[in-house]
CSV table of C-alpha atoms (C1' of nucleotides) in Angstrom, one decimal:
chain,number,residue,atom,x,y,z
A,1,MET,CA,148.0,134.4,53.1
A,2,PRO,CA,145.6,133.0,55.7
A,3,ARG,CA,145.9,130.0,57.9
A,4,VAL,CA,148.6,127.8,56.7
A,5,VAL,CA,147.9,124.1,56.4
A,6,ASP,CA,150.0,121.3,55.0
A,7,HIS,CA,147.8,120.1,52.1
A,8,ASP,CA,149.7,116.8,51.6
A,9,GLN,CA,149.3,115.9,55.3
A,10,ARG,CA,145.6,116.7,55.2
A,11,ARG,CA,145.2,114.5,52.2
A,12,ALA,CA,147.2,111.7,53.9
A,13,GLU,CA,145.0,112.0,57.0
A,14,LEU,CA,141.8,111.8,54.9
A,15,SER,CA,143.3,108.8,53.0
A,16,LEU,CA,143.9,107.0,56.3
A,17,ALA,CA,140.3,107.8,57.2
A,18,VAL,CA,139.2,106.2,53.9
A,19,TRP,CA,141.2,103.0,54.8
A,20,ARG,CA,139.6,102.8,58.2
A,21,VAL,CA,136.1,103.2,56.8
A,22,VAL,CA,136.7,100.6,54.1
A,23,GLY,CA,138.2,98.3,56.7
A,24,GLU,CA,135.2,98.6,58.9
A,25,ARG,CA,132.2,99.0,56.5
A,26,GLY,CA,133.5,98.0,53.1
A,27,LEU,CA,133.6,99.9,49.9
A,28,ASP,CA,129.8,100.4,49.8
A,29,GLY,CA,129.9,101.8,53.3
A,30,LEU,CA,132.4,104.4,52.2
A,31,THR,CA,130.5,107.7,52.2
A,32,LEU,CA,131.9,111.2,52.4
A,33,ARG,CA,130.2,111.6,55.8
A,34,ALA,CA,131.7,108.4,57.1
A,35,VAL,CA,135.1,109.5,55.9
A,36,ALA,CA,134.6,112.8,57.6
A,37,GLU,CA,133.6,111.1,60.9
A,38,ALA,CA,136.6,108.8,60.8
A,39,GLY,CA,138.8,111.8,60.1
A,40,GLY,CA,137.4,113.8,62.9
A,41,CYS,CA,136.0,116.6,60.8
A,42,THR,CA,133.0,117.3,58.5
A,43,THR,CA,132.4,116.8,54.8
A,44,GLY,CA,133.4,120.4,54.4
A,45,ARG,CA,137.1,119.5,54.9
A,46,VAL,CA,136.9,116.4,52.7
A,47,VAL,CA,135.5,118.2,49.7
A,48,HIS,CA,137.9,121.1,50.3
A,49,TYR,CA,140.8,118.9,49.5
A,50,PHE,CA,139.4,116.6,46.9
A,51,ALA,CA,137.4,117.6,43.8
A,52,ASP,CA,135.1,114.6,44.2
A,53,LYS,CA,134.7,111.2,45.7
A,54,GLU,CA,136.7,109.5,42.9
A,55,ALA,CA,139.7,111.7,43.5
A,56,LEU,CA,139.5,110.9,47.2
A,57,LEU,CA,139.5,107.2,46.4
A,58,ALA,CA,142.3,107.5,43.9
A,59,HIS,CA,144.5,109.3,46.4
A,60,ALA,CA,143.8,106.8,49.1
A,61,ARG,CA,144.7,104.0,46.8
A,62,GLU,CA,147.9,105.8,45.7
A,63,ILE,CA,148.9,106.3,49.3
A,64,MET,CA,148.2,102.6,50.0
A,65,HIS,CA,150.5,101.4,47.2
A,66,ARG,CA,153.1,103.9,48.2
A,67,ARG,CA,153.0,102.6,51.8
A,68,MET,CA,153.3,99.0,50.6
A,69,THR,CA,156.3,99.8,48.4
A,70,GLU,CA,157.8,101.7,51.3
A,71,ARG,CA,157.5,98.7,53.5
A,72,ILE,CA,159.1,96.4,51.0
A,73,GLU,CA,162.0,98.8,50.4
A,74,ALA,CA,162.5,99.2,54.1
A,75,LEU,CA,163.2,95.5,54.4
A,76,PRO,CA,166.7,94.7,55.6
A,77,VAL,CA,169.1,94.0,52.8
A,78,GLY,CA,172.1,91.7,52.9
A,79,ALA,CA,170.2,88.4,53.3
A,80,GLY,CA,170.4,85.7,50.6
A,81,PRO,CA,168.0,85.7,47.6
A,82,ARG,CA,165.7,83.1,49.2
A,83,GLU,CA,165.4,85.0,52.4
A,84,ARG,CA,164.7,88.1,50.5
A,85,LEU,CA,162.1,86.5,48.3
A,86,ARG,CA,160.3,85.1,51.4
A,87,ALA,CA,160.5,88.5,53.2
A,88,VAL,CA,158.9,90.3,50.2
A,89,LEU,CA,156.2,87.7,49.9
A,90,LEU,CA,155.4,88.0,53.6
A,91,GLU,CA,154.8,91.7,53.0
A,92,GLY,CA,151.9,90.8,50.7
A,93,LEU,CA,150.1,88.9,53.5
A,94,PRO,CA,148.0,90.6,56.2
A,95,LEU,CA,150.1,89.5,59.2
A,96,ASP,CA,149.7,92.6,61.3
A,97,ASP,CA,147.2,95.4,61.8
A,98,GLU,CA,148.7,97.7,59.2
A,99,ARG,CA,149.0,95.0,56.5
A,100,ARG,CA,145.5,93.9,57.3
A,101,LEU,CA,144.2,97.3,56.6
A,102,LEU,CA,146.3,97.7,53.5
A,103,THR,CA,145.3,94.3,52.2
A,104,THR,CA,141.6,94.9,52.8
A,105,VAL,CA,141.7,98.1,50.8
A,106,TRP,CA,143.7,96.4,48.1
A,107,ALA,CA,141.2,93.5,47.9
A,108,TYR,CA,138.3,95.9,47.5
A,109,PHE,CA,140.0,97.7,44.7
A,110,LEU,CA,140.9,94.4,43.1
A,111,ILE,CA,137.2,93.5,42.8
A,112,ALA,CA,136.2,97.0,41.9
A,113,ALA,CA,138.6,96.7,38.9
A,114,HIS,CA,135.8,94.5,37.4
A,115,GLY,CA,133.3,97.0,36.1
A,116,SER,CA,135.5,100.1,35.9
A,117,ALA,CA,137.9,100.4,33.0
A,118,VAL,CA,140.0,103.0,34.9
A,119,LEU,CA,140.4,100.9,38.0
A,120,ARG,CA,141.2,97.9,35.8
A,121,ALA,CA,143.9,99.7,33.9
A,122,GLU,CA,145.5,100.9,37.1
A,123,HIS,CA,145.3,97.5,38.6
A,124,ASP,CA,146.9,95.9,35.5
A,125,ARG,CA,149.8,98.3,35.7
A,126,ARG,CA,150.5,97.6,39.4
A,127,HIS,CA,150.0,93.9,38.9
A,128,ALA,CA,152.5,93.7,36.0
A,129,SER,CA,155.0,95.5,38.1
A,130,TRP,CA,154.4,93.1,41.0
A,131,ILE,CA,154.9,90.1,38.7
A,132,GLU,CA,158.0,91.6,37.3
A,133,ARG,CA,159.5,92.2,40.7
A,134,LEU,CA,158.7,88.6,41.9
A,135,THR,CA,160.1,87.2,38.7
A,136,GLY,CA,163.4,88.7,39.4
A,137,LEU,CA,163.3,87.5,43.0
A,138,LEU,CA,162.3,84.0,42.2
A,139,ARG,CA,164.9,83.7,39.4
A,140,ALA,CA,167.5,84.8,41.8
A,141,ALA,CA,166.3,82.2,44.3
A,142,TYR,CA,166.9,79.4,41.9
A,143,GLN,CA,170.4,78.0,41.2
A,144,ARG,CA,169.1,76.9,37.9
A,145,PRO,CA,165.7,78.6,37.0
A,146,PRO,CA,163.1,76.2,35.5
A,147,ALA,CA,161.9,76.6,32.0
A,148,ASP,CA,158.4,77.7,33.1
A,149,LEU,CA,159.6,80.3,35.5
A,150,ASP,CA,156.9,82.7,34.3
A,151,LEU,CA,154.2,80.2,35.2
A,152,ARG,CA,155.8,79.5,38.6
A,153,VAL,CA,155.6,83.2,39.3
A,154,ARG,CA,152.0,83.5,38.1
A,155,GLY,CA,151.1,80.6,40.4
A,156,LEU,CA,153.0,82.0,43.3
A,157,VAL,CA,151.3,85.4,43.0
A,158,ALA,CA,147.9,83.8,42.6
A,159,LEU,CA,148.5,81.7,45.7
A,160,LEU,CA,149.7,84.7,47.7
A,161,ASP,CA,146.9,86.9,46.7
A,162,GLY,CA,144.3,84.2,47.1
A,163,LEU,CA,145.5,83.7,50.7
A,164,ALA,CA,145.4,87.4,51.2
A,165,VAL,CA,141.8,87.7,50.1
A,166,TYR,CA,140.8,84.8,52.3
A,167,ALA,CA,142.6,86.3,55.3
A,168,VAL,CA,140.7,89.5,54.7
A,169,THR,CA,137.3,88.0,54.4
A,170,THR,CA,137.6,85.2,56.9
A,171,PRO,CA,140.5,86.1,59.2
A,172,HIS,CA,139.3,83.6,61.8
A,173,THR,CA,139.7,80.7,59.4
A,174,TYR,CA,143.0,82.0,58.0
A,175,PRO,CA,145.0,83.3,60.9
A,176,PRO,CA,148.5,84.6,60.2
A,177,GLU,CA,150.2,81.4,61.3
A,178,LEU,CA,148.3,79.4,58.7
A,179,LEU,CA,149.1,81.9,56.0
A,180,VAL,CA,152.8,81.6,56.7
A,181,ARG,CA,152.8,77.9,56.9
A,182,THR,CA,150.9,77.6,53.6
A,183,LEU,CA,153.3,80.0,51.9
A,184,ASP,CA,156.3,78.1,53.3
A,185,SER,CA,154.9,74.8,52.2
A,186,HIS,CA,154.6,76.2,48.7
A,187,LEU,CA,158.1,77.7,48.8
A,188,GLU,CA,159.4,74.3,49.8
A,189,LEU,CA,157.6,72.7,46.9
A,190,LEU,CA,159.2,75.2,44.6
A,191,GLY,CA,162.5,74.4,46.2
A,192,VAL,CA,163.3,77.9,47.2
A,193,LEU,CA,162.7,77.7,50.9
A,194,PRO,CA,165.6,79.4,52.7
B,1,MET,CA,92.6,80.0,41.7
B,2,PRO,CA,93.9,82.6,39.3
B,3,ARG,CA,96.7,82.5,36.8
B,4,VAL,CA,99.1,79.7,37.6
B,5,VAL,CA,102.8,80.3,37.6
B,6,ASP,CA,105.8,78.2,38.6
B,7,HIS,CA,107.3,80.1,41.5
B,8,ASP,CA,110.6,78.2,41.5
B,9,GLN,CA,111.1,79.0,37.8
B,10,ARG,CA,110.3,82.6,38.3
B,11,ARG,CA,112.8,82.8,41.1
B,12,ALA,CA,115.4,81.1,39.0
B,13,GLU,CA,114.8,83.5,36.2
B,14,LEU,CA,115.2,86.5,38.5
B,15,SER,CA,118.4,84.9,40.0
B,16,LEU,CA,119.8,84.7,36.5
B,17,ALA,CA,119.0,88.3,36.0
B,18,VAL,CA,120.9,89.1,39.2
B,19,TRP,CA,123.9,87.2,37.8
B,20,ARG,CA,123.8,89.2,34.6
B,21,VAL,CA,123.5,92.5,36.4
B,22,VAL,CA,126.4,91.7,38.8
B,23,GLY,CA,128.4,90.5,35.8
B,24,GLU,CA,127.9,93.8,34.0
B,25,ARG,CA,127.7,96.4,36.6
B,26,GLY,CA,129.0,94.8,39.8
B,27,LEU,CA,127.4,94.4,43.1
B,28,ASP,CA,127.0,98.2,43.7
B,29,GLY,CA,125.2,98.4,40.3
B,30,LEU,CA,122.8,95.8,41.4
B,31,THR,CA,119.5,97.5,42.0
B,32,LEU,CA,116.0,96.1,41.9
B,33,ARG,CA,115.2,98.2,38.8
B,34,ALA,CA,118.3,96.9,37.1
B,35,VAL,CA,117.3,93.3,38.0
B,36,ALA,CA,113.9,93.9,36.6
B,37,GLU,CA,115.2,95.3,33.4
B,38,ALA,CA,117.6,92.4,33.0
B,39,GLY,CA,114.7,90.0,33.7
B,40,GLY,CA,112.4,91.7,31.2
B,41,CYS,CA,109.9,92.8,33.8
B,42,THR,CA,109.3,95.5,36.4
B,43,THR,CA,110.2,95.7,40.0
B,44,GLY,CA,106.6,94.6,40.7
B,45,ARG,CA,107.5,91.1,39.8
B,46,VAL,CA,110.8,91.1,41.7
B,47,VAL,CA,109.3,92.2,44.9
B,48,HIS,CA,106.4,89.8,44.4
B,49,TYR,CA,108.7,86.8,44.6
B,50,PHE,CA,111.2,88.1,47.2
B,51,ALA,CA,110.5,89.7,50.5
B,52,ASP,CA,113.4,92.1,50.1
B,53,LYS,CA,116.7,92.6,48.3
B,54,GLU,CA,118.6,90.5,50.7
B,55,ALA,CA,116.4,87.5,50.0
B,56,LEU,CA,116.8,88.0,46.3
B,57,LEU,CA,120.6,88.1,46.7
B,58,ALA,CA,120.6,85.0,49.0
B,59,HIS,CA,118.6,83.0,46.5
B,60,ALA,CA,120.8,84.1,43.5
B,61,ARG,CA,123.8,82.9,45.5
B,62,GLU,CA,122.1,79.7,46.4
B,63,ILE,CA,121.3,79.0,42.8
B,64,MET,CA,124.9,79.8,41.9
B,65,HIS,CA,126.3,77.3,44.2
B,66,ARG,CA,123.8,74.7,43.2
B,67,ARG,CA,124.8,75.2,39.6
B,68,MET,CA,128.5,74.9,40.4
B,69,THR,CA,127.9,71.7,42.3
B,70,GLU,CA,125.7,70.4,39.5
B,71,ARG,CA,128.4,71.0,36.9
B,72,ILE,CA,131.0,69.2,39.1
B,73,GLU,CA,128.7,66.2,39.6
B,74,ALA,CA,128.0,66.1,35.9
B,75,LEU,CA,131.6,65.5,35.1
B,76,PRO,CA,132.3,62.1,33.5
B,77,VAL,CA,133.3,59.4,36.0
B,78,GLY,CA,135.6,56.5,35.4
B,79,ALA,CA,138.8,58.5,34.9
B,80,GLY,CA,141.8,58.2,37.2
B,81,PRO,CA,142.0,60.2,40.4
B,82,ARG,CA,144.5,62.7,38.9
B,83,GLU,CA,142.2,63.3,35.8
B,84,ARG,CA,139.3,63.7,38.2
B,85,LEU,CA,141.2,66.2,40.4
B,86,ARG,CA,142.2,68.3,37.4
B,87,ALA,CA,138.7,68.2,36.0
B,88,VAL,CA,137.1,69.4,39.2
B,89,LEU,CA,139.7,72.1,39.6
B,90,LEU,CA,139.0,73.3,36.1
B,91,GLU,CA,135.4,73.8,37.1
B,92,GLY,CA,136.6,76.4,39.5
B,93,LEU,CA,138.2,78.5,36.7
B,94,PRO,CA,136.2,80.9,34.5
B,95,LEU,CA,136.9,79.1,31.2
B,96,ASP,CA,133.6,79.7,29.4
B,97,ASP,CA,130.8,82.1,29.5
B,98,GLU,CA,128.8,80.4,32.2
B,99,ARG,CA,131.7,79.8,34.5
B,100,ARG,CA,132.8,83.4,33.9
B,101,LEU,CA,129.4,84.6,35.1
B,102,LEU,CA,129.3,82.2,38.1
B,103,THR,CA,132.9,83.1,39.1
B,104,THR,CA,132.2,86.8,38.9
B,105,VAL,CA,129.2,86.5,41.2
B,106,TRP,CA,131.2,84.2,43.5
B,107,ALA,CA,134.1,86.7,43.7
B,108,TYR,CA,131.7,89.6,44.6
B,109,PHE,CA,130.2,87.5,47.4
B,110,LEU,CA,133.6,86.6,48.6
B,111,ILE,CA,134.6,90.2,49.2
B,112,ALA,CA,131.2,91.0,50.5
B,113,ALA,CA,131.9,88.4,53.2
B,114,HIS,CA,134.1,91.0,54.7
B,115,GLY,CA,131.7,93.4,56.5
B,116,SER,CA,128.7,91.1,56.8
B,117,ALA,CA,128.7,88.4,59.4
B,118,VAL,CA,125.9,86.5,57.7
B,119,LEU,CA,127.7,86.4,54.3
B,120,ARG,CA,131.0,85.5,56.1
B,121,ALA,CA,129.4,82.5,57.9
B,122,GLU,CA,127.9,81.3,54.7
B,123,HIS,CA,131.1,81.6,52.8
B,124,ASP,CA,133.0,79.8,55.6
B,125,ARG,CA,130.6,76.8,55.3
B,126,ARG,CA,131.0,76.6,51.6
B,127,HIS,CA,134.7,77.0,51.7
B,128,ALA,CA,135.2,74.3,54.3
B,129,SER,CA,133.2,72.0,52.2
B,130,TRP,CA,135.2,72.9,49.1
B,131,ILE,CA,138.5,72.3,51.1
B,132,GLU,CA,137.2,68.9,52.3
B,133,ARG,CA,136.3,67.8,48.7
B,134,LEU,CA,139.7,68.8,47.4
B,135,THR,CA,141.5,67.1,50.2
B,136,GLY,CA,139.9,63.9,49.3
B,137,LEU,CA,140.7,64.3,45.6
B,138,LEU,CA,144.3,65.3,46.2
B,139,ARG,CA,144.9,62.5,48.6
B,140,ALA,CA,143.5,60.1,46.1
B,141,ALA,CA,145.8,61.6,43.5
B,142,TYR,CA,148.9,60.8,45.5
B,143,GLN,CA,150.3,57.3,45.7
B,144,ARG,CA,151.8,58.3,49.0
B,145,PRO,CA,150.2,61.5,50.4
B,146,PRO,CA,152.7,64.0,51.9
B,147,ALA,CA,152.7,64.8,55.6
B,148,ASP,CA,151.5,68.4,55.0
B,149,LEU,CA,148.6,67.4,52.7
B,150,ASP,CA,146.3,70.0,54.4
B,151,LEU,CA,148.7,72.8,53.6
B,152,ARG,CA,149.0,71.5,50.0
B,153,VAL,CA,145.3,71.7,49.7
B,154,ARG,CA,145.2,75.2,51.2
B,155,GLY,CA,147.8,76.4,48.7
B,156,LEU,CA,146.1,74.7,45.8
B,157,VAL,CA,142.7,76.3,46.6
B,158,ALA,CA,144.3,79.7,47.2
B,159,LEU,CA,146.1,79.5,43.9
B,160,LEU,CA,143.0,78.4,42.1
B,161,ASP,CA,140.8,81.1,43.6
B,162,GLY,CA,143.5,83.7,43.2
B,163,LEU,CA,143.6,82.9,39.5
B,164,ALA,CA,139.8,83.0,39.3
B,165,VAL,CA,139.7,86.4,40.8
B,166,TYR,CA,142.3,87.7,38.5
B,167,ALA,CA,140.5,86.3,35.5
B,168,VAL,CA,137.3,88.0,36.6
B,169,THR,CA,138.9,91.4,37.1
B,170,THR,CA,141.4,91.4,34.3
B,171,PRO,CA,140.3,88.7,31.8
B,172,HIS,CA,142.5,90.2,29.1
B,173,THR,CA,145.6,89.6,31.2
B,174,TYR,CA,144.5,86.2,32.4
B,175,PRO,CA,142.9,84.4,29.4
B,176,PRO,CA,141.7,80.8,29.8
B,177,GLU,CA,144.8,79.4,28.3
B,178,LEU,CA,147.1,81.1,30.8
B,179,LEU,CA,144.8,79.9,33.7
B,180,VAL,CA,145.1,76.3,32.6
B,181,ARG,CA,148.8,76.4,32.0
B,182,THR,CA,149.4,78.0,35.4
B,183,LEU,CA,147.2,75.3,37.1
B,184,ASP,CA,148.9,72.5,35.2
B,185,SER,CA,152.3,73.9,36.2
B,186,HIS,CA,151.3,73.7,39.8
B,187,LEU,CA,149.9,70.2,39.4
B,188,GLU,CA,153.1,69.2,37.9
B,189,LEU,CA,155.0,70.7,40.8
B,190,LEU,CA,152.7,68.8,43.2
B,191,GLY,CA,153.5,65.7,41.2
B,192,VAL,CA,149.8,64.9,40.5
B,193,LEU,CA,149.6,66.0,36.8
B,194,PRO,CA,147.8,63.2,35.0
C,1,DC,C1',78.8,83.5,33.3
C,2,DT,C1',80.5,85.4,37.5
C,3,DG,C1',83.2,86.2,41.6
C,4,DT,C1',87.5,85.7,43.6
C,5,DT,C1',92.3,85.9,43.9
C,6,DA,C1',97.2,85.6,42.3
C,7,DG,C1',100.3,88.1,39.3
C,8,DC,C1',102.4,92.2,38.6
C,9,DG,C1',102.7,97.0,36.6
C,10,DT,C1',102.7,101.9,38.4
C,11,DA,C1',103.5,105.3,41.4
C,12,DA,C1',104.5,107.5,45.6
C,13,DC,C1',107.4,107.9,49.9
C,14,DG,C1',111.3,108.5,53.0
C,15,DG,C1',116.1,108.0,53.5
C,16,DC,C1',120.7,108.4,52.1
C,17,DT,C1',124.0,109.9,48.7
C,18,DG,C1',127.5,113.1,46.2
C,19,DT,C1',127.6,117.7,45.0
C,20,DT,C1',127.1,122.6,45.5
C,21,DA,C1',126.4,127.1,47.6
C,22,DC,C1',127.0,130.0,51.4
C,23,DG,C1',128.6,131.9,55.6
C,24,DT,C1',132.1,132.6,59.0
C,25,DA,C1',136.3,132.7,61.5
C,26,DA,C1',141.2,133.0,61.6
C,27,DC,C1',145.5,134.1,60.0
C,28,DG,C1',149.2,136.7,57.5
C,29,DG,C1',150.8,140.6,54.4
C,30,DG,C1',150.6,145.5,53.9
D,1,DC,C1',145.5,147.6,62.5
D,2,DC,C1',143.0,146.1,58.6
D,3,DC,C1',141.8,143.4,54.8
D,4,DG,C1',141.9,139.6,51.6
D,5,DT,C1',142.2,135.0,51.3
D,6,DT,C1',142.0,130.4,52.9
D,7,DA,C1',139.9,126.7,55.8
D,8,DC,C1',136.0,124.5,56.6
D,9,DG,C1',131.4,124.0,59.0
D,10,DT,C1',126.5,124.1,57.7
D,11,DA,C1',122.8,123.5,55.0
D,12,DA,C1',120.3,122.9,51.0
D,13,DC,C1',119.6,120.3,46.6
D,14,DA,C1',118.6,116.8,43.2
D,15,DG,C1',118.9,112.0,42.2
D,16,DC,C1',118.7,107.3,43.1
D,17,DC,C1',117.7,103.7,46.3
D,18,DG,C1',114.6,99.9,48.7
D,19,DT,C1',110.2,99.6,50.2
D,20,DT,C1',105.3,100.0,50.3
D,21,DA,C1',100.6,100.8,48.7
D,22,DC,C1',97.3,100.6,45.2
D,23,DG,C1',94.9,99.1,41.1
D,24,DC,C1',94.1,96.5,37.0
D,25,DT,C1',94.0,92.1,34.6
D,26,DA,C1',93.5,87.4,33.6
D,27,DA,C1',92.4,82.9,34.8
D,28,DC,C1',90.0,79.3,37.3
D,29,DA,C1',86.2,77.3,40.7
D,30,DG,C1',81.4,77.2,41.1
DNA sequence: CTGTTAGCGTAACGGCTGTTACGTAACGGG
DNA sequence: CCCGTTACGTAACAGCCGTTACGCTAACAG
C-alpha cells in the first residue's frame, strides 16, 4: 500500500473549501478550480475524491447538516423547555462566523431546490425533520399547547428562516442583534419567552 | 424610417420570457438562447434590445417589481385597515400562477443579492420600502400600536417571505391553503385578524 | 419607384466549465 | 531493495456561454 491518507478528512477539507467558495462567490461561482484554490490544491485532488461535481456538492451539504445537528446536540441540557427552544432557534440564525457560513450554504441549497427534483426531495426530508423537532420543543414550551400548534410551528420556522435568508443576503441591514430581538419579540408574542 | 416596433413592448415581452425561463430552469439555466426560445425568437432580437445580459436581467426585475406594485395598488379600497393589511400581505404570497412566477423570480434575486453589491443595494432599497409600507399598514391595524411595532413588522415580513420562499422551492409541501392559514394564524396572534 | 435604415436571424469567436487521460512521485509490502 | 499501487499535479478536450460581426429583409421618406 502506498501513501496513506485519511479519505474522510480529505473529503471534509474539500467540503469546507466548498463552503468558503459558496460563501464568497455564491453557487454560480463554485467551480472545481475555485474549490481547489480554496483548498490549497489542484483539481487533481478534488476529482480524485469525488466522482463528479454533484457528488462534491452533495457531500458538502451532508457535512453542513451534520455540523448543524452537532451544534444543536452540543447545547447544554438541563435548562427549562423555553430556554431550550430559544437556544435551538438561535442555532438557526447566522450569529457568528461559522453559522453565517453554514446558513449561507443552506440558503443557496434552499433556492437550488427549485429546479432540481433531487435537491428538492432532500430539502423536504430535512425540513420535515426540522418541523418535527420544533413541534416537540414548542409543545413542551407551552403549559397548555394551542389548538393550532402546527400552524404556530410553521410560522415560527418561516420567520426564523426568513430572517436567516435576510441576514445572509443583507447582513448590514440585519445584524445579529436585530435578528435576536425580532425572534424574542415573536417568542414573547407566542407566550413562550423564557 | 424602416419597420416600426414598440421598443417598450418588445422589452416587456423579453422580460416575460426571462421570468418563464427562471421559473422553469432557475437563474443558472437562464441563458440568452433560452430566453430567445421562450420568447419565440433568436438571440439576435434579445441582444438588439439589451446591451448585455445584465441589462436584460435588470429590466426583467424592474418589470417584476412594477407588476407587484401594480397588483397591490389595484386592490379594492374602502375596506378596513385590517382587511387592507391582510390583502396586501396575501399579494406577497404565491397563491396563483402569476404570483408564483413573480415570487420565484423575486426569490432568485434575493439570494443573488449575496455576492453582488449592485443587486444587494437594489434589494435593500426595495426591502426598506416594503418594510415602510407594512409598518404603516400594521400601525393602522392596531387600535393601540405596541411599543415594539418595528420588530413586529420585521417578524411579519420575515414570516411572509420565509413562507414565500418555501412555497417556491417546495410547493407541494406548502400549498396555497397552508400559506394562508399560517399567515392568518400569525395575524390572529398579532391581534390584527379582520 | 428607389434608397436608406431599423429589425433581427445567422454564425463565428474566445473564454470558462466539468470531465477525462496521462504522467510522476512517494510510500509500504514482499 | 524493489515493485505495485495510490495520490495528485498537469494538460488536453468537448461543450456551452456571452458577445460581436455580418448580412438580409422589409418598410417608410422622398
